[in-house]
């Protein structure tokens, strides 16, 4: 049986990713900071759950121990947890920027490093980094792109950093069965953006699911959306 851990999976795109993977026969572990919300979300889709705050080393270690004891290995890690805060560079307090990076970058590294030993026990490990096209340098510097006018220092640069994190993990793990890819779910209506997106959370989650279930001939070290490869 294939086992997947999704961080930030009690709502939005994370929850829909967990639901869609469960429908495909995957043993899903819902990772959530709030035990009550995590347990409720998991019950809705018949999944397991674990308390997991990506900024808390203790909960990350405990989550890995839970997965190891219950399943023995991990096949899929979806680094979905993230926050969107901030404005233009000169209006961004450093404490706010540090907080965004703690979740969107450092938390991803902490979770991934802790889960890699379990992923290496899988015959086909998959790591999915939930990024955003607004973190693309190509998109950000293109005045003709619809997202070219966005200027949110903390959030956008954290996703740019996440893209580099993805590329470097893919490079290190290239000689293993683990594939590492970043995805952009698109502008989805979730509480991350006040439900203003033009896509559903399920549509965004479908991109994560496609990379989570890659075959052996699938790519590694790429950045994709529903239409294909996105320029870094």
One Martini backbone bead per residue (centre of mass of N, CA, C, O) as a GRO file, in nm:
protein
  232
    1UNK     BB    1   0.097   0.036   0.021
    2UNK     BB    2   0.046   0.369  -0.015
    3UNK     BB    3   0.210   0.651   0.144
    4UNK     BB    4   0.091   0.976   0.278
    5UNK     BB    5   0.211   1.311   0.346
    6UNK     BB    6   0.029   1.608   0.450
    7UNK     BB    7   0.070   1.932   0.489
    8UNK     BB    8  -0.182   2.123   0.570
    9UNK     BB    9  -0.463   1.907   0.560
   10UNK     BB   10  -0.735   2.049   0.696
   11UNK     BB   11  -0.732   2.239   0.430
   12UNK     BB   12  -0.787   2.304   0.125
   13UNK     BB   13  -0.546   2.182  -0.072
   14UNK     BB   14  -0.456   1.972   0.133
   15UNK     BB   15  -0.725   1.827   0.167
   16UNK     BB   16  -0.770   1.761  -0.135
   17UNK     BB   17  -0.518   1.590  -0.161
   18UNK     BB   18  -0.601   1.378   0.045
   19UNK     BB   19  -0.866   1.295  -0.089
   20UNK     BB   20  -0.757   1.212  -0.372
   21UNK     BB   21  -0.558   1.000  -0.273
   22UNK     BB   22  -0.764   0.823  -0.126
   23UNK     BB   23  -0.933   0.759  -0.388
   24UNK     BB   24  -0.650   0.606  -0.497
   25UNK     BB   25  -0.554   0.417  -0.237
   26UNK     BB   26  -0.418   0.592  -0.030
   27UNK     BB   27  -0.238   0.625   0.260
   28UNK     BB   28  -0.335   0.882   0.470
   29UNK     BB   29  -0.167   1.168   0.626
   30UNK     BB   30  -0.271   1.416   0.832
   31UNK     BB   31  -0.132   1.733   0.862
   32UNK     BB   32  -0.161   1.926   1.177
   33UNK     BB   33  -0.161   2.171   1.417
   34UNK     BB   34  -0.460   2.107   1.482
   35UNK     BB   35  -0.603   1.846   1.632
   36UNK     BB   36  -0.904   1.892   1.579
   37UNK     BB   37  -0.886   1.951   1.271
   38UNK     BB   38  -0.731   1.699   1.194
   39UNK     BB   39  -0.935   1.486   1.291
   40UNK     BB   40  -1.176   1.587   1.125
   41UNK     BB   41  -1.053   1.565   0.843
   42UNK     BB   42  -0.981   1.262   0.856
   43UNK     BB   43  -1.272   1.158   0.905
   44UNK     BB   44  -1.394   1.257   0.629
   45UNK     BB   45  -1.166   1.048   0.464
   46UNK     BB   46  -1.038   0.805   0.621
   47UNK     BB   47  -0.783   0.904   0.786
   48UNK     BB   48  -0.498   0.981   0.911
   49UNK     BB   49  -0.330   1.154   1.188
   50UNK     BB   50  -0.106   1.440   1.268
   51UNK     BB   51   0.079   1.632   1.454
   52UNK     BB   52   0.192   1.929   1.252
   53UNK     BB   53   0.452   2.162   1.291
   54UNK     BB   54   0.690   2.306   1.084
   55UNK     BB   55   0.813   2.481   1.349
   56UNK     BB   56   0.824   2.190   1.508
   57UNK     BB   57   1.045   1.950   1.585
   58UNK     BB   58   0.878   1.762   1.768
   59UNK     BB   59   0.641   1.706   1.565
   60UNK     BB   60   0.815   1.596   1.337
   61UNK     BB   61   0.941   1.358   1.488
   62UNK     BB   62   0.671   1.228   1.574
   63UNK     BB   63   0.561   1.182   1.288
   64UNK     BB   64   0.785   0.990   1.192
   65UNK     BB   65   0.737   0.777   1.411
   66UNK     BB   66   0.447   0.710   1.337
   67UNK     BB   67   0.500   0.618   1.046
   68UNK     BB   68   0.710   0.400   1.108
   69UNK     BB   69   0.527   0.226   1.297
   70UNK     BB   70   0.272   0.196   1.101
   71UNK     BB   71   0.429   0.166   0.793
   72UNK     BB   72   0.773   0.187   0.766
   73UNK     BB   73   0.703   0.405   0.540
   74UNK     BB   74   0.742   0.653   0.265
   75UNK     BB   75   0.613   0.768  -0.054
   76UNK     BB   76   0.470   1.055   0.024
   77UNK     BB   77   0.550   1.412   0.008
   78UNK     BB   78   0.354   1.704   0.095
   79UNK     BB   79   0.450   2.042   0.085
   80UNK     BB   80   0.182   2.257   0.178
   81UNK     BB   81   0.250   2.434   0.392
   82UNK     BB   82   0.138   2.786   0.423
   83UNK     BB   83   0.203   3.143   0.385
   84UNK     BB   84   0.041   3.479   0.322
   85UNK     BB   85   0.253   3.761   0.346
   86UNK     BB   86   0.265   4.097   0.268
   87UNK     BB   87   0.457   4.338   0.080
   88UNK     BB   88   0.644   4.557  -0.005
   89UNK     BB   89   0.964   4.595   0.077
   90UNK     BB   90   0.943   4.879   0.249
   91UNK     BB   91   0.673   4.729   0.411
   92UNK     BB   92   0.863   4.495   0.544
   93UNK     BB   93   0.896   4.332   0.813
   94UNK     BB   94   1.123   4.117   0.940
   95UNK     BB   95   0.939   3.942   1.116
   96UNK     BB   96   0.749   3.864   0.888
   97UNK     BB   97   0.956   3.734   0.702
   98UNK     BB   98   1.052   3.518   0.898
   99UNK     BB   99   0.776   3.380   0.932
  100UNK     BB  100   0.744   3.288   0.638
  101UNK     BB  101   1.012   3.123   0.621
  102UNK     BB  102   0.955   2.921   0.846
  103UNK     BB  103   0.733   2.781   0.670
  104UNK     BB  104   0.811   2.794   0.346
  105UNK     BB  105   1.119   2.684   0.410
  106UNK     BB  106   1.226   2.569   0.684
  107UNK     BB  107   0.992   2.367   0.722
  108UNK     BB  108   1.050   2.201   0.469
  109UNK     BB  109   1.334   2.111   0.547
  110UNK     BB  110   1.265   1.975   0.813
  111UNK     BB  111   1.066   1.767   0.705
  112UNK     BB  112   1.232   1.639   0.479
  113UNK     BB  113   1.480   1.543   0.646
  114UNK     BB  114   1.303   1.356   0.832
  115UNK     BB  115   1.162   1.183   0.582
  116UNK     BB  116   1.382   1.055   0.398
  117UNK     BB  117   1.434   0.779   0.537
  118UNK     BB  118   1.144   0.680   0.464
  119UNK     BB  119   1.162   0.726   0.153
  120UNK     BB  120   1.408   0.524   0.112
  121UNK     BB  121   1.209   0.270   0.172
  122UNK     BB  122   1.101   0.328  -0.097
  123UNK     BB  123   1.066   0.241  -0.438
  124UNK     BB  124   0.894   0.542  -0.486
  125UNK     BB  125   0.965   0.836  -0.407
  126UNK     BB  126   0.776   1.145  -0.323
  127UNK     BB  127   0.823   1.504  -0.374
  128UNK     BB  128   0.608   1.784  -0.296
  129UNK     BB  129   0.615   2.128  -0.384
  130UNK     BB  130   0.425   2.402  -0.284
  131UNK     BB  131   0.406   2.659  -0.490
  132UNK     BB  132   0.455   2.949  -0.719
  133UNK     BB  133   0.449   3.163  -0.986
  134UNK     BB  134   0.533   3.420  -0.806
  135UNK     BB  135   0.835   3.280  -0.771
  136UNK     BB  136   0.905   3.353  -1.053
  137UNK     BB  137   1.136   3.531  -1.222
  138UNK     BB  138   1.005   3.534  -1.500
  139UNK     BB  139   0.728   3.641  -1.415
  140UNK     BB  140   0.813   3.895  -1.241
  141UNK     BB  141   0.986   4.025  -1.507
  142UNK     BB  142   0.706   4.023  -1.670
  143UNK     BB  143   0.495   4.274  -1.782
  144UNK     BB  144   0.288   4.072  -1.943
  145UNK     BB  145   0.222   3.939  -1.691
  146UNK     BB  146  -0.038   3.917  -1.469
  147UNK     BB  147   0.189   3.886  -1.217
  148UNK     BB  148   0.398   4.128  -1.257
  149UNK     BB  149   0.267   4.339  -1.034
  150UNK     BB  150   0.344   4.181  -0.810
  151UNK     BB  151   0.469   4.293  -0.457
  152UNK     BB  152   0.564   4.034  -0.239
  153UNK     BB  153   0.829   3.971  -0.067
  154UNK     BB  154   0.790   3.730   0.126
  155UNK     BB  155   0.626   3.532  -0.047
  156UNK     BB  156   0.774   3.529  -0.319
  157UNK     BB  157   1.065   3.467  -0.211
  158UNK     BB  158   0.988   3.199  -0.072
  159UNK     BB  159   0.919   3.055  -0.344
  160UNK     BB  160   1.190   3.090  -0.473
  161UNK     BB  161   1.341   2.930  -0.258
  162UNK     BB  162   1.178   2.668  -0.294
  163UNK     BB  163   1.274   2.611  -0.580
  164UNK     BB  164   1.568   2.568  -0.502
  165UNK     BB  165   1.523   2.345  -0.302
  166UNK     BB  166   1.414   2.149  -0.508
  167UNK     BB  167   1.661   2.133  -0.697
  168UNK     BB  168   1.862   2.030  -0.472
  169UNK     BB  169   1.719   1.771  -0.392
  170UNK     BB  170   1.717   1.647  -0.674
  171UNK     BB  171   2.022   1.635  -0.699
  172UNK     BB  172   2.088   1.457  -0.449
  173UNK     BB  173   1.846   1.227  -0.531
  174UNK     BB  174   1.911   1.113  -0.825
  175UNK     BB  175   2.028   0.814  -0.718
  176UNK     BB  176   1.731   0.765  -0.646
  177UNK     BB  177   1.379   0.693  -0.623
  178UNK     BB  178   1.355   0.996  -0.576
  179UNK     BB  179   1.117   1.253  -0.647
  180UNK     BB  180   1.148   1.616  -0.714
  181UNK     BB  181   0.876   1.861  -0.706
  182UNK     BB  182   0.723   2.148  -0.828
  183UNK     BB  183   0.415   2.337  -0.772
  184UNK     BB  184   0.132   2.504  -0.929
  185UNK     BB  185  -0.211   2.552  -0.848
  186UNK     BB  186  -0.290   2.835  -0.856
  187UNK     BB  187  -0.575   3.048  -0.826
  188UNK     BB  188  -0.714   2.968  -0.533
  189UNK     BB  189  -0.996   2.929  -0.329
  190UNK     BB  190  -0.882   3.042  -0.019
  191UNK     BB  191  -0.779   3.158   0.294
  192UNK     BB  192  -0.507   3.273   0.182
  193UNK     BB  193  -0.702   3.486  -0.023
  194UNK     BB  194  -1.009   3.515   0.059
  195UNK     BB  195  -1.152   3.357  -0.175
  196UNK     BB  196  -1.040   3.486  -0.481
  197UNK     BB  197  -1.014   3.265  -0.664
  198UNK     BB  198  -1.057   3.086  -0.997
  199UNK     BB  199  -1.001   2.824  -0.831
  200UNK     BB  200  -1.012   2.530  -0.695
  201UNK     BB  201  -0.878   2.329  -0.464
  202UNK     BB  202  -0.903   2.071  -0.636
  203UNK     BB  203  -0.751   2.177  -0.883
  204UNK     BB  204  -0.485   2.226  -0.733
  205UNK     BB  205  -0.448   1.935  -0.618
  206UNK     BB  206  -0.414   1.782  -0.890
  207UNK     BB  207  -0.117   1.861  -0.928
  208UNK     BB  208  -0.002   1.715  -0.685
  209UNK     BB  209  -0.106   1.432  -0.755
  210UNK     BB  210   0.045   1.392  -1.023
  211UNK     BB  211   0.332   1.403  -0.878
  212UNK     BB  212   0.283   1.183  -0.656
  213UNK     BB  213   0.208   0.960  -0.911
  214UNK     BB  214   0.458   0.905  -1.045
  215UNK     BB  215   0.641   0.745  -1.250
  216UNK     BB  216   0.951   0.620  -1.329
  217UNK     BB  217   0.946   0.825  -1.597
  218UNK     BB  218   0.950   1.067  -1.442
  219UNK     BB  219   1.029   1.363  -1.323
  220UNK     BB  220   1.294   1.578  -1.193
  221UNK     BB  221   1.333   1.908  -1.112
  222UNK     BB  222   1.049   2.050  -1.140
  223UNK     BB  223   0.806   2.306  -1.266
  224UNK     BB  224   0.448   2.291  -1.229
  225UNK     BB  225   0.139   2.287  -1.391
  226UNK     BB  226  -0.148   2.201  -1.557
  227UNK     BB  227   0.012   2.280  -1.843
  228UNK     BB  228   0.312   2.252  -1.719
  229UNK     BB  229   0.595   2.404  -1.750
  230UNK     BB  230   0.771   2.624  -1.540
  231UNK     BB  231   0.949   2.893  -1.505
  232UNK     BB  232   1.192   2.982  -1.270
   0.00000   0.00000   0.00000
